[in-house]
Amino acid sequence: MARARNIKPGFYTNEDLVECSFAARLLFPGLWMLADREGRLEDRPKKIKMAIFPADSIDVDSLLIELESRGFVKRYTADNKKVISIPQFLEHQNPHGREQDSVLPDENGLYKVNTRNKDMVTGDYVLDKSLIDSKSDAKQEQAQGQHDASTVQA
């Protein structure tokens, strides 16, 4: 899902960015619109191409390599997911408080969840997915135990 993002005036005169090809410079803000509130998106070059350059014959993978070589994006695999991260994203973008939490892990495999109280974001914490999986398993075991106990009583 595309999101509204801001481009600051200094974007066009960034000394490192002007060294990139025209297509890479155009791709970069396009990635912001595809990125979630943490500045992450799935590393799927064909899907990115269709979202940003649907009518052009552009090799998005080579452009991502170009942007990564200059530090504008970082590509990694975590929790069996290929991810693109925009390192300076939160310094330049202010995602809306109601924007959905990231469903993609950071480089360490951790997921960031923003806690909300009614209409306000009250803070955030890092969610370790493995803890949820183990809690879910424990709840299932507890529910199964309660079901077994009620079956014995009946």
PDB file of C-alpha atoms in Angstrom:
ATOM      1  CA  MET A   1       0.000   0.000   0.000  1.00  0.00           C
ATOM      2  CA  ALA A   2       1.404   3.378  -0.970  1.00  0.00           C
ATOM      3  CA  ARG A   3       1.605   6.036   1.740  1.00  0.00           C
ATOM      4  CA  ALA A   4       2.011   9.798   1.661  1.00  0.00           C
ATOM      5  CA  ARG A   5       5.564  10.881   2.479  1.00  0.00           C
ATOM      6  CA  ASN A   6       7.505  14.145   2.471  1.00  0.00           C
ATOM      7  CA  ILE A   7      10.429  15.246   0.322  1.00  0.00           C
ATOM      8  CA  LYS A   8      12.574  17.963   1.867  1.00  0.00           C
ATOM      9  CA  PRO A   9      14.218  20.610  -0.351  1.00  0.00           C
ATOM     10  CA  GLY A  10      17.703  19.273   0.409  1.00  0.00           C
ATOM     11  CA  PHE A  11      16.813  15.966  -1.242  1.00  0.00           C
ATOM     12  CA  TYR A  12      17.757  17.285  -4.689  1.00  0.00           C
ATOM     13  CA  THR A  13      21.136  18.607  -3.580  1.00  0.00           C
ATOM     14  CA  ASN A  14      22.274  15.661  -1.459  1.00  0.00           C
ATOM     15  CA  GLU A  15      25.904  15.215  -2.531  1.00  0.00           C
ATOM     16  CA  ASP A  16      25.787  11.418  -2.289  1.00  0.00           C
ATOM     17  CA  LEU A  17      22.417  11.023  -3.970  1.00  0.00           C
ATOM     18  CA  VAL A  18      23.363  13.164  -6.986  1.00  0.00           C
ATOM     19  CA  GLU A  19      26.095  10.611  -7.726  1.00  0.00           C
ATOM     20  CA  CYS A  20      23.400   7.973  -8.339  1.00  0.00           C
ATOM     21  CA  SER A  21      21.772   7.388 -11.706  1.00  0.00           C
ATOM     22  CA  PHE A  22      18.584   9.248 -12.553  1.00  0.00           C
ATOM     23  CA  ALA A  23      16.485   6.082 -12.169  1.00  0.00           C
ATOM     24  CA  ALA A  24      18.000   5.318  -8.733  1.00  0.00           C
ATOM     25  CA  ARG A  25      17.257   8.886  -7.593  1.00  0.00           C
ATOM     26  CA  LEU A  26      13.648   8.452  -8.708  1.00  0.00           C
ATOM     27  CA  LEU A  27      13.365   5.005  -7.122  1.00  0.00           C
ATOM     28  CA  PHE A  28      14.560   6.197  -3.717  1.00  0.00           C
ATOM     29  CA  PRO A  29      11.529   8.375  -2.764  1.00  0.00           C
ATOM     30  CA  GLY A  30       9.303   5.744  -4.365  1.00  0.00           C
ATOM     31  CA  LEU A  31      10.619   3.285  -1.783  1.00  0.00           C
ATOM     32  CA  TRP A  32       9.536   5.669   0.986  1.00  0.00           C
ATOM     33  CA  MET A  33       5.943   5.441  -0.217  1.00  0.00           C
ATOM     34  CA  LEU A  34       6.094   1.638  -0.173  1.00  0.00           C
ATOM     35  CA  ALA A  35       7.865   1.440   3.192  1.00  0.00           C
ATOM     36  CA  ASP A  36       6.005   0.848   6.428  1.00  0.00           C
ATOM     37  CA  ARG A  37       6.212   3.113   9.473  1.00  0.00           C
ATOM     38  CA  GLU A  38       9.670   1.731  10.365  1.00  0.00           C
ATOM     39  CA  GLY A  39      11.077   2.354   6.869  1.00  0.00           C
ATOM     40  CA  ARG A  40      10.980  -1.311   5.838  1.00  0.00           C
ATOM     41  CA  LEU A  41       9.540  -3.049   2.810  1.00  0.00           C
ATOM     42  CA  GLU A  42       9.719  -6.490   1.256  1.00  0.00           C
ATOM     43  CA  ASP A  43      12.756  -7.021  -0.960  1.00  0.00           C
ATOM     44  CA  ARG A  44      10.797  -7.959  -4.071  1.00  0.00           C
ATOM     45  CA  PRO A  45      12.286  -6.067  -7.039  1.00  0.00           C
ATOM     46  CA  LYS A  46       9.563  -7.110  -9.508  1.00  0.00           C
ATOM     47  CA  LYS A  47       6.799  -5.956  -7.174  1.00  0.00           C
ATOM     48  CA  ILE A  48       8.638  -2.683  -6.524  1.00  0.00           C
ATOM     49  CA  LYS A  49       9.104  -2.163 -10.258  1.00  0.00           C
ATOM     50  CA  MET A  50       5.371  -2.615 -10.871  1.00  0.00           C
ATOM     51  CA  ALA A  51       4.532  -0.119  -8.120  1.00  0.00           C
ATOM     52  CA  ILE A  52       7.013   2.599  -9.132  1.00  0.00           C
ATOM     53  CA  PHE A  53       7.937   2.017 -12.790  1.00  0.00           C
ATOM     54  CA  PRO A  54       4.972   0.072 -14.258  1.00  0.00           C
ATOM     55  CA  ALA A  55       5.445   1.339 -17.825  1.00  0.00           C
ATOM     56  CA  ASP A  56       9.238   1.472 -17.927  1.00  0.00           C
ATOM     57  CA  SER A  57      11.892  -1.086 -18.752  1.00  0.00           C
ATOM     58  CA  ILE A  58      13.929  -0.652 -15.565  1.00  0.00           C
ATOM     59  CA  ASP A  59      16.078  -3.163 -13.659  1.00  0.00           C
ATOM     60  CA  VAL A  60      15.047  -2.355 -10.097  1.00  0.00           C
ATOM     61  CA  ASP A  61      17.390  -4.934  -8.572  1.00  0.00           C
ATOM     62  CA  SER A  62      20.454  -3.178 -10.027  1.00  0.00           C
ATOM     63  CA  LEU A  63      19.093   0.181  -8.805  1.00  0.00           C
ATOM     64  CA  LEU A  64      18.667  -1.242  -5.298  1.00  0.00           C
ATOM     65  CA  ILE A  65      22.281  -2.451  -5.435  1.00  0.00           C
ATOM     66  CA  GLU A  66      23.312   1.070  -6.464  1.00  0.00           C
ATOM     67  CA  LEU A  67      21.359   2.663  -3.596  1.00  0.00           C
ATOM     68  CA  GLU A  68      22.723   0.116  -1.123  1.00  0.00           C
ATOM     69  CA  SER A  69      26.312   0.750  -2.208  1.00  0.00           C
ATOM     70  CA  ARG A  70      25.844   4.412  -1.206  1.00  0.00           C
ATOM     71  CA  GLY A  71      24.116   3.597   2.096  1.00  0.00           C
ATOM     72  CA  PHE A  72      20.623   4.774   1.148  1.00  0.00           C
ATOM     73  CA  VAL A  73      19.074   1.341   1.685  1.00  0.00           C
ATOM     74  CA  LYS A  74      20.080  -1.844   3.418  1.00  0.00           C
ATOM     75  CA  ARG A  75      19.064  -5.290   2.189  1.00  0.00           C
ATOM     76  CA  TYR A  76      18.982  -8.263   4.546  1.00  0.00           C
ATOM     77  CA  THR A  77      17.185 -11.467   5.428  1.00  0.00           C
ATOM     78  CA  ALA A  78      15.698 -11.937   8.895  1.00  0.00           C
ATOM     79  CA  ASP A  79      13.085 -14.365  10.166  1.00  0.00           C
ATOM     80  CA  ASN A  80      13.140 -15.960   6.677  1.00  0.00           C
ATOM     81  CA  LYS A  81      12.002 -12.688   5.076  1.00  0.00           C
ATOM     82  CA  LYS A  82      13.934 -10.638   2.528  1.00  0.00           C
ATOM     83  CA  VAL A  83      13.737  -7.012   3.639  1.00  0.00           C
ATOM     84  CA  ILE A  84      14.827  -3.578   2.454  1.00  0.00           C
ATOM     85  CA  SER A  85      15.393  -1.039   5.199  1.00  0.00           C
ATOM     86  CA  ILE A  86      15.821   2.700   4.708  1.00  0.00           C
ATOM     87  CA  PRO A  87      18.321   3.606   7.475  1.00  0.00           C
ATOM     88  CA  GLN A  88      17.550   7.340   7.820  1.00  0.00           C
ATOM     89  CA  PHE A  89      13.801   6.954   7.270  1.00  0.00           C
ATOM     90  CA  LEU A  90      12.575   8.001  10.724  1.00  0.00           C
ATOM     91  CA  GLU A  91      14.886  11.020  10.758  1.00  0.00           C
ATOM     92  CA  HIS A  92      13.125  12.446   7.710  1.00  0.00           C
ATOM     93  CA  GLN A  93       9.612  11.000   7.831  1.00  0.00           C
ATOM     94  CA  ASN A  94       6.864  11.259  10.433  1.00  0.00           C
ATOM     95  CA  PRO A  95       4.497   8.325   9.968  1.00  0.00           C
ATOM     96  CA  HIS A  96       0.926   8.933  11.094  1.00  0.00           C
ATOM     97  CA  GLY A  97       0.186   7.567  14.588  1.00  0.00           C
ATOM     98  CA  ARG A  98      -2.523   5.291  13.246  1.00  0.00           C
ATOM     99  CA  GLU A  99      -0.328   3.793  10.546  1.00  0.00           C
ATOM    100  CA  GLN A 100      -0.161   0.021  10.862  1.00  0.00           C
ATOM    101  CA  ASP A 101       2.783  -1.498  12.708  1.00  0.00           C
ATOM    102  CA  SER A 102       5.540  -3.056  10.659  1.00  0.00           C
ATOM    103  CA  VAL A 103       5.062  -6.712   9.813  1.00  0.00           C
ATOM    104  CA  LEU A 104       8.736  -6.967   8.824  1.00  0.00           C
ATOM    105  CA  PRO A 105      11.595  -7.688  11.223  1.00  0.00           C
ATOM    106  CA  ASP A 106      14.654  -5.536  11.759  1.00  0.00           C
ATOM    107  CA  GLU A 107      18.108  -6.950  11.017  1.00  0.00           C
ATOM    108  CA  ASN A 108      18.066  -8.832  14.333  1.00  0.00           C
ATOM    109  CA  GLY A 109      14.736 -10.493  13.602  1.00  0.00           C
ATOM    110  CA  LEU A 110      12.872  -8.275  16.066  1.00  0.00           C
ATOM    111  CA  TYR A 111       9.508  -6.653  15.385  1.00  0.00           C
ATOM    112  CA  LYS A 112       8.654  -3.182  16.667  1.00  0.00           C
ATOM    113  CA  VAL A 113       5.128  -2.659  17.963  1.00  0.00           C
ATOM    114  CA  ASN A 114       3.704   0.756  18.782  1.00  0.00           C
ATOM    115  CA  THR A 115       1.336   0.678  21.744  1.00  0.00           C
ATOM    116  CA  ARG A 116      -1.731   2.837  21.394  1.00  0.00           C
ATOM    117  CA  ASN A 117      -4.207   4.234  23.894  1.00  0.00           C
ATOM    118  CA  LYS A 118      -7.403   5.235  22.092  1.00  0.00           C
ATOM    119  CA  ASP A 119      -6.274   7.784  19.489  1.00  0.00           C
ATOM    120  CA  MET A 120      -2.750   8.333  20.821  1.00  0.00           C
ATOM    121  CA  VAL A 121       0.504   6.507  20.370  1.00  0.00           C
ATOM    122  CA  THR A 122       1.736   6.052  23.926  1.00  0.00           C
ATOM    123  CA  GLY A 123       5.153   4.601  23.249  1.00  0.00           C
ATOM    124  CA  ASP A 124       6.721   1.609  21.650  1.00  0.00           C
ATOM    125  CA  TYR A 125       8.563  -1.551  22.457  1.00  0.00           C
ATOM    126  CA  VAL A 126      10.349  -4.270  20.567  1.00  0.00           C
ATOM    127  CA  LEU A 127       8.436  -7.484  20.176  1.00  0.00           C
ATOM    128  CA  ASP A 128      10.390 -10.709  19.931  1.00  0.00           C
ATOM    129  CA  LYS A 129       8.229 -12.932  17.713  1.00  0.00           C
ATOM    130  CA  SER A 130       9.609 -16.089  19.297  1.00  0.00           C
ATOM    131  CA  LEU A 131       8.120 -14.986  22.635  1.00  0.00           C
ATOM    132  CA  ILE A 132       4.686 -14.682  21.056  1.00  0.00           C
ATOM    133  CA  ASP A 133       5.019 -18.108  19.493  1.00  0.00           C
ATOM    134  CA  SER A 134       5.964 -19.649  22.844  1.00  0.00           C
ATOM    135  CA  LYS A 135       3.134 -17.794  24.660  1.00  0.00           C
ATOM    136  CA  SER A 136       0.689 -18.926  21.986  1.00  0.00           C
ATOM    137  CA  ASP A 137       1.852 -22.521  22.427  1.00  0.00           C
ATOM    138  CA  ALA A 138       1.472 -22.212  26.221  1.00  0.00           C
ATOM    139  CA  LYS A 139      -2.076 -20.819  25.843  1.00  0.00           C
ATOM    140  CA  GLN A 140      -2.987 -23.664  23.507  1.00  0.00           C
ATOM    141  CA  GLU A 141      -1.619 -26.203  25.991  1.00  0.00           C
ATOM    142  CA  GLN A 142      -3.513 -24.502  28.838  1.00  0.00           C
ATOM    143  CA  ALA A 143      -6.750 -24.473  26.815  1.00  0.00           C
ATOM    144  CA  GLN A 144      -6.257 -28.138  25.914  1.00  0.00           C
ATOM    145  CA  GLY A 145      -5.694 -28.948  29.609  1.00  0.00           C
ATOM    146  CA  GLN A 146      -8.906 -27.101  30.564  1.00  0.00           C
ATOM    147  CA  HIS A 147     -10.804 -28.932  27.815  1.00  0.00           C
ATOM    148  CA  ASP A 148      -9.456 -32.290  29.032  1.00  0.00           C
ATOM    149  CA  ALA A 149     -10.447 -31.466  32.626  1.00  0.00           C
ATOM    150  CA  SER A 150     -13.992 -30.480  31.633  1.00  0.00           C
ATOM    151  CA  THR A 151     -14.316 -33.665  29.563  1.00  0.00           C
ATOM    152  CA  VAL A 152     -13.286 -35.790  32.575  1.00  0.00           C
ATOM    153  CA  GLN A 153     -15.815 -34.010  34.858  1.00  0.00           C
ATOM    154  CA  ALA A 154     -18.679 -34.563  32.415  1.00  0.00           C
TER     155      ALA A 154
END
